[in-house]
Amino acid sequence: MGHTCRGTINLATANIAVEDSCNFVISNGGAQTYHLKASSEVERQRWITALELAKAKAVRMQDESGETQARGSHTSEVQSTLRTLGSKVEDLTTCNDLIVKHGSALQRSLSELEGLQVGPDMGEKIRQVTERATLFRITSNAMINACRDFLSIAQSHSKRWQKALQTEREQRIRLEETLEQLAKQHNHLERAFRGATVLPPSLSGVSGKGDASDEDDDNEFFDAMEDPTGFITYDELSLASNSESSLPLDLEPVRQRRTRIPDKPNYYLNLWSIMKNCIGKELSKIPMPVNFNEPLSMLQRLSEDLEYYELLDKAAKCQSSLEQMCYVAAFTVSSYSTTVHRTGKPFNPLLGETFELDRIRESGYRSLCEQVSHHPPAAAHHAFSEKGWTLRQEITLASKFRGKYLSIMPLGSIQCMFDKSNNHYSWKKVMTTVHNIIVGKLWIDQSGEIDVVNHKTGDRCHLKFAPYSYFSRDVPRKVTGVVTDKDGKAHYVLSGTWDEKMEFSRIMQSSKGENGTEGKQRTVYQTLKPKEIWRKNPLPEGAENMYYFSSLALTLNEPEAGVAPTDSRRRPDQRLMEEGRWDEANAEKQRLEEKQRSTRRERERDSVKAVPTPEEGSHPDNYQALWFEKIHDSVSGETLHVYKGGYWDAKEQGSWEMCPDIF
């Protein structure tokens, strides 16, 4: 504020406090304090809300003003650098003129020397040629030095400016959003403190169930809340080759899939009232209402990773295993692209729940998921393609709620096999972190390292997901990778971001550079021009009102005839949530959880009767998956559930009598 009256308080730095139902105080933390009284509590709350929002706006305007000043200093720096570059260009022009001049003189002297007869003038001519050759060499060296200086200045500033501008712009936007969110949450908390002395019955019931889960940790597992996959999408796709891929297809028109779902209702729920007693617990032990969910199950989220199946189609056509590795690595990165805005928790699958994704007509692949275990919660996934590739995986997740953030650690590996080359790839997952669980806007980060290994050739791709840092100059969500052969020689470099695109470049030469931040010597690669290998599909119109679903995600829960009775599309609580009937969905969710617990107890009693003295360390629940069986893969050394066949035959015949009644 440039000019103010006496007694003015700057809103950007003001302290706003409530004294009682009608009085409130505004001060600057020093000499200026105003005690104000409203006619009623409602009027006082309106004033408080208006002042908080005005304060947020004042802070934002102050930041923009400071940013303008910083931009002015940055502009001065840019102009100074441009002047330096301009002077270097003038030096280069001068050197070029001198080289032309001295080069012409040297050429004339050499011509005269060729036609000169041996005599007394020979020594003088040779001296002139030597002098002009020296001048030409000095001028050439000056030209080379000027070029080197110009190139060094240009390279050191261009990339740094670009990265700094992009990072500062995104950080400013994030700070503004967080500030506005804090102001609104302050009003909500104060209103709850003044007007609500007890929790609503629905929330009280939820909290009670959470306490009960602590007492029964040893013998009760809340299956429908067990999968700690909340708030993110995972790129695990498990698939196995299958004779059923050759099913005959009739000529039918391709089905038109839906492009919208009902908009997400705006139901307010106090997250802290539920999460405050859950710090340090496994997410599988935290009972959650559907308010924190999205209307998809974890099995559907796994299938959603096939959105960029074209990368595997292209990989199947590659003649070089190293180039094929680039496409497989890009596929592993692409599966994280849907997580950037998807902060809703998927429904945890019930034991025996399945989900099929039949896109054989549109895209040439079929996918099947099944929840194969409830303790620990594990899902097996299998897909095969007519284009000559198969993926399979078994995914188990471990998670911890830390108060401010939620850490999710995927366990298990993903495998991909190609029919033509018999190349067998495997890789694991990076850690996902959900920030601002209690206060602020939720946002998701992926961090860690992935090694994609070709077990046939020994090729390897090391991918690094850089964690977000407020002080980093790098592009947020950055991913880098190097493809090496069995001898450790680097052939390709990959770079990009996990939420936008990836590029790859062929390495022509490598050399050792300066030591890095950890004391390790860096390797500098000289590459060809990078080529884009993957780019994220744009979200459909209105995605912010539809849980930020992608075009594929919008179709996953679409009702479909002929699917198994255990398919996620038939799950009633999930369907009610999609339709916006959340209260009914919560009641149905509790019914399904209790039904699953009762079924598990009966199964354990039957198991104990069959084997009166179970072996030490064994679990009394001897559940066997319906469509998958556990094997040891000799190629990768992993033990996992793989598809044993029969599902697509059962679907063709409409024979589902072997399926359990889980809904």
GROMACS .gro file of N, CA and C in nm, residues 69-135:
model
  201
   69GLN      N    1   0.794  -0.689  -0.938
   69GLN     CA    2   0.926  -0.634  -0.912
   69GLN      C    3   1.035  -0.735  -0.946
   70ALA      N    4   1.011  -0.861  -0.907
   70ALA     CA    5   1.110  -0.964  -0.940
   70ALA      C    6   1.123  -0.980  -1.091
   71ARG      N    7   1.006  -0.967  -1.158
   71ARG     CA    8   1.009  -0.979  -1.304
   71ARG      C    9   1.091  -0.866  -1.365
   72GLY      N   10   1.084  -0.740  -1.297
   72GLY     CA   11   1.162  -0.628  -1.346
   72GLY      C   12   1.311  -0.655  -1.334
   73SER      N   13   1.352  -0.711  -1.217
   73SER     CA   14   1.494  -0.742  -1.202
   73SER      C   15   1.535  -0.853  -1.297
   74HIS      N   16   1.443  -0.950  -1.317
   74HIS     CA   17   1.473  -1.058  -1.412
   74HIS      C   18   1.488  -1.001  -1.553
   75THR      N   19   1.401  -0.900  -1.587
   75THR     CA   20   1.410  -0.838  -1.719
   75THR      C   21   1.544  -0.767  -1.735
   76SER      N   22   1.590  -0.700  -1.628
   76SER     CA   23   1.720  -0.633  -1.635
   76SER      C   24   1.831  -0.734  -1.661
   77GLU      N   25   1.821  -0.850  -1.593
   77GLU     CA   26   1.922  -0.954  -1.615
   77GLU      C   27   1.919  -1.004  -1.759
   78VAL      N   28   1.797  -1.022  -1.811
   78VAL     CA   29   1.784  -1.068  -1.949
   78VAL      C   30   1.843  -0.966  -2.045
   79GLN      N   31   1.812  -0.835  -2.022
   79GLN     CA   32   1.865  -0.732  -2.110
   79GLN      C   33   2.016  -0.725  -2.104
   80SER      N   34   2.072  -0.743  -1.982
   80SER     CA   35   2.216  -0.741  -1.968
   80SER      C   36   2.280  -0.856  -2.046
   81THR      N   37   2.218  -0.975  -2.034
   81THR     CA   38   2.272  -1.090  -2.107
   81THR      C   39   2.259  -1.071  -2.258
   82LEU      N   40   2.147  -1.010  -2.301
   82LEU     CA   41   2.129  -0.986  -2.443
   82LEU      C   42   2.234  -0.887  -2.496
   83ARG      N   43   2.265  -0.786  -2.414
   83ARG     CA   44   2.371  -0.693  -2.456
   83ARG      C   45   2.504  -0.764  -2.469
   84THR      N   46   2.532  -0.854  -2.373
   84THR     CA   47   2.658  -0.931  -2.380
   84THR      C   48   2.661  -1.017  -2.506
   85LEU      N   49   2.548  -1.084  -2.533
   85LEU     CA   50   2.543  -1.166  -2.655
   85LEU      C   51   2.558  -1.080  -2.779
   86GLY      N   52   2.499  -0.957  -2.777
   86GLY     CA   53   2.513  -0.869  -2.893
   86GLY      C   54   2.657  -0.829  -2.917
   87SER      N   55   2.729  -0.799  -2.808
   87SER     CA   56   2.871  -0.763  -2.825
   87SER      C   57   2.952  -0.881  -2.878
   88LYS      N   58   2.915  -1.003  -2.833
   88LYS     CA   59   2.985  -1.122  -2.884
   88LYS      C   60   2.959  -1.140  -3.034
   89VAL      N   61   2.836  -1.110  -3.078
   89VAL     CA   62   2.806  -1.120  -3.221
   89VAL      C   63   2.890  -1.020  -3.300
   90GLU      N   64   2.906  -0.897  -3.245
   90GLU     CA   65   2.991  -0.798  -3.312
   90GLU      C   66   3.135  -0.846  -3.320
   91ASP      N   67   3.185  -0.909  -3.211
   91ASP     CA   68   3.322  -0.964  -3.215
   91ASP      C   69   3.335  -1.070  -3.323
   92LEU      N   70   3.231  -1.155  -3.334
   92LEU     CA   71   3.236  -1.259  -3.437
   92LEU      C   72   3.238  -1.197  -3.577
   93THR      N   73   3.161  -1.089  -3.598
   93THR     CA   74   3.160  -1.023  -3.729
   93THR      C   75   3.297  -0.964  -3.762
   94THR      N   76   3.358  -0.899  -3.662
   94THR     CA   77   3.491  -0.840  -3.683
   94THR      C   78   3.594  -0.948  -3.717
   95CYS      N   79   3.591  -1.058  -3.639
   95CYS     CA   80   3.685  -1.167  -3.665
   95CYS      C   81   3.664  -1.226  -3.805
   96ASN      N   82   3.539  -1.235  -3.845
   96ASN     CA   83   3.511  -1.289  -3.978
   96ASN      C   84   3.569  -1.199  -4.087
   97ASP      N   85   3.554  -1.066  -4.071
   97ASP     CA   86   3.610  -0.972  -4.171
   97ASP      C   87   3.762  -0.984  -4.176
   98LEU      N   88   3.824  -0.997  -4.057
   98LEU     CA   89   3.970  -1.008  -4.054
   98LEU      C   90   4.018  -1.138  -4.119
   99ILE      N   91   3.945  -1.245  -4.096
   99ILE     CA   92   3.984  -1.374  -4.156
   99ILE      C   93   3.976  -1.364  -4.308
  100VAL      N   94   3.869  -1.300  -4.358
  100VAL     CA   95   3.857  -1.285  -4.505
  100VAL      C   96   3.972  -1.201  -4.560
  101LYS      N   97   4.005  -1.091  -4.488
  101LYS     CA   98   4.111  -1.001  -4.535
  101LYS      C   99   4.246  -1.071  -4.536
  102HIS      N  100   4.283  -1.130  -4.419
  102HIS     CA  101   4.415  -1.195  -4.409
  102HIS      C  102   4.421  -1.321  -4.496
  103GLY      N  103   4.309  -1.389  -4.511
  103GLY     CA  104   4.310  -1.507  -4.598
  103GLY      C  105   4.337  -1.470  -4.743
  104SER      N  106   4.278  -1.360  -4.789
  104SER     CA  107   4.302  -1.315  -4.928
  104SER      C  108   4.447  -1.274  -4.947
  105ALA      N  109   4.503  -1.201  -4.849
  105ALA     CA  110   4.644  -1.159  -4.858
  105ALA      C  111   4.736  -1.280  -4.860
  106LEU      N  112   4.707  -1.378  -4.778
  106LEU     CA  113   4.789  -1.500  -4.774
  106LEU      C  114   4.781  -1.574  -4.907
  107GLN      N  115   4.662  -1.577  -4.966
  107GLN     CA  116   4.646  -1.646  -5.094
  107GLN      C  117   4.728  -1.576  -5.203
  108ARG      N  118   4.727  -1.440  -5.202
  108ARG     CA  119   4.806  -1.367  -5.302
  108ARG      C  120   4.954  -1.393  -5.284
  109SER      N  121   4.999  -1.393  -5.160
  109SER     CA  122   5.142  -1.417  -5.135
  109SER      C  123   5.183  -1.556  -5.181
  110LEU      N  124   5.099  -1.655  -5.157
  110LEU     CA  125   5.133  -1.791  -5.201
  110LEU      C  126   5.140  -1.799  -5.352
  111SER      N  127   5.049  -1.727  -5.422
  111SER     CA  128   5.052  -1.727  -5.570
  111SER      C  129   5.180  -1.661  -5.622
  112GLU      N  130   5.218  -1.548  -5.557
  112GLU     CA  131   5.342  -1.481  -5.599
  112GLU      C  132   5.462  -1.571  -5.573
  113LEU      N  133   5.458  -1.646  -5.460
  113LEU     CA  134   5.572  -1.732  -5.426
  113LEU      C  135   5.588  -1.845  -5.527
  114GLU      N  136   5.475  -1.896  -5.578
  114GLU     CA  137   5.484  -2.004  -5.677
  114GLU      C  138   5.550  -1.957  -5.806
  115GLY      N  139   5.523  -1.831  -5.848
  115GLY     CA  140   5.580  -1.783  -5.975
  115GLY      C  141   5.715  -1.715  -5.961
  116LEU      N  142   5.769  -1.710  -5.842
  116LEU     CA  143   5.895  -1.640  -5.820
  116LEU      C  144   6.014  -1.729  -5.856
  117GLN      N  145   6.110  -1.672  -5.929
  117GLN     CA  146   6.233  -1.743  -5.963
  117GLN      C  147   6.331  -1.734  -5.845
  118VAL      N  148   6.417  -1.834  -5.836
  118VAL     CA  149   6.517  -1.835  -5.729
  118VAL      C  150   6.611  -1.716  -5.748
  119GLY      N  151   6.622  -1.632  -5.648
  119GLY     CA  152   6.707  -1.514  -5.660
  119GLY      C  153   6.715  -1.441  -5.528
  120PRO      N  154   6.762  -1.317  -5.529
  120PRO     CA  155   6.780  -1.242  -5.404
  120PRO      C  156   6.649  -1.205  -5.336
  121ASP      N  157   6.533  -1.198  -5.416
  121ASP     CA  158   6.406  -1.159  -5.355
  121ASP      C  159   6.334  -1.275  -5.286
  122MET      N  160   6.391  -1.395  -5.297
  122MET     CA  161   6.323  -1.513  -5.241
  122MET      C  162   6.304  -1.501  -5.089
  123GLY      N  163   6.405  -1.458  -5.016
  123GLY     CA  164   6.397  -1.449  -4.871
  123GLY      C  165   6.291  -1.351  -4.825
  124GLU      N  166   6.282  -1.234  -4.895
  124GLU     CA  167   6.183  -1.134  -4.856
  124GLU      C  168   6.041  -1.186  -4.875
  125LYS      N  169   6.018  -1.254  -4.988
  125LYS     CA  170   5.884  -1.307  -5.014
  125LYS      C  171   5.844  -1.413  -4.912
  126ILE      N  172   5.941  -1.498  -4.878
  126ILE     CA  173   5.910  -1.603  -4.779
  126ILE      C  174   5.875  -1.540  -4.645
  127ARG      N  175   5.945  -1.431  -4.606
  127ARG     CA  176   5.915  -1.363  -4.480
  127ARG      C  177   5.773  -1.304  -4.480
  128GLN      N  178   5.733  -1.245  -4.596
  128GLN     CA  179   5.598  -1.190  -4.606
  128GLN      C  180   5.491  -1.300  -4.593
  129VAL      N  181   5.515  -1.410  -4.660
  129VAL     CA  182   5.419  -1.521  -4.650
  129VAL      C  183   5.408  -1.570  -4.506
  130THR      N  184   5.521  -1.580  -4.437
  130THR     CA  185   5.520  -1.628  -4.298
  130THR      C  186   5.441  -1.532  -4.208
  131GLU      N  187   5.463  -1.400  -4.227
  131GLU     CA  188   5.392  -1.303  -4.146
  131GLU      C  189   5.241  -1.311  -4.168
  132ARG      N  190   5.202  -1.320  -4.295
  132ARG     CA  191   5.058  -1.325  -4.324
  132ARG      C  192   4.994  -1.455  -4.275
  133ALA      N  193   5.069  -1.565  -4.281
  133ALA     CA  194   5.017  -1.692  -4.227
  133ALA      C  195   4.999  -1.682  -4.075
  134THR      N  196   5.091  -1.612  -4.007
  134THR     CA  197   5.080  -1.593  -3.863
  134THR      C  198   4.957  -1.509  -3.828
  135LEU      N  199   4.935  -1.399  -3.905
  135LEU     CA  200   4.817  -1.317  -3.882
  135LEU      C  201   4.688  -1.396  -3.903
   0.00000   0.00000   0.00000
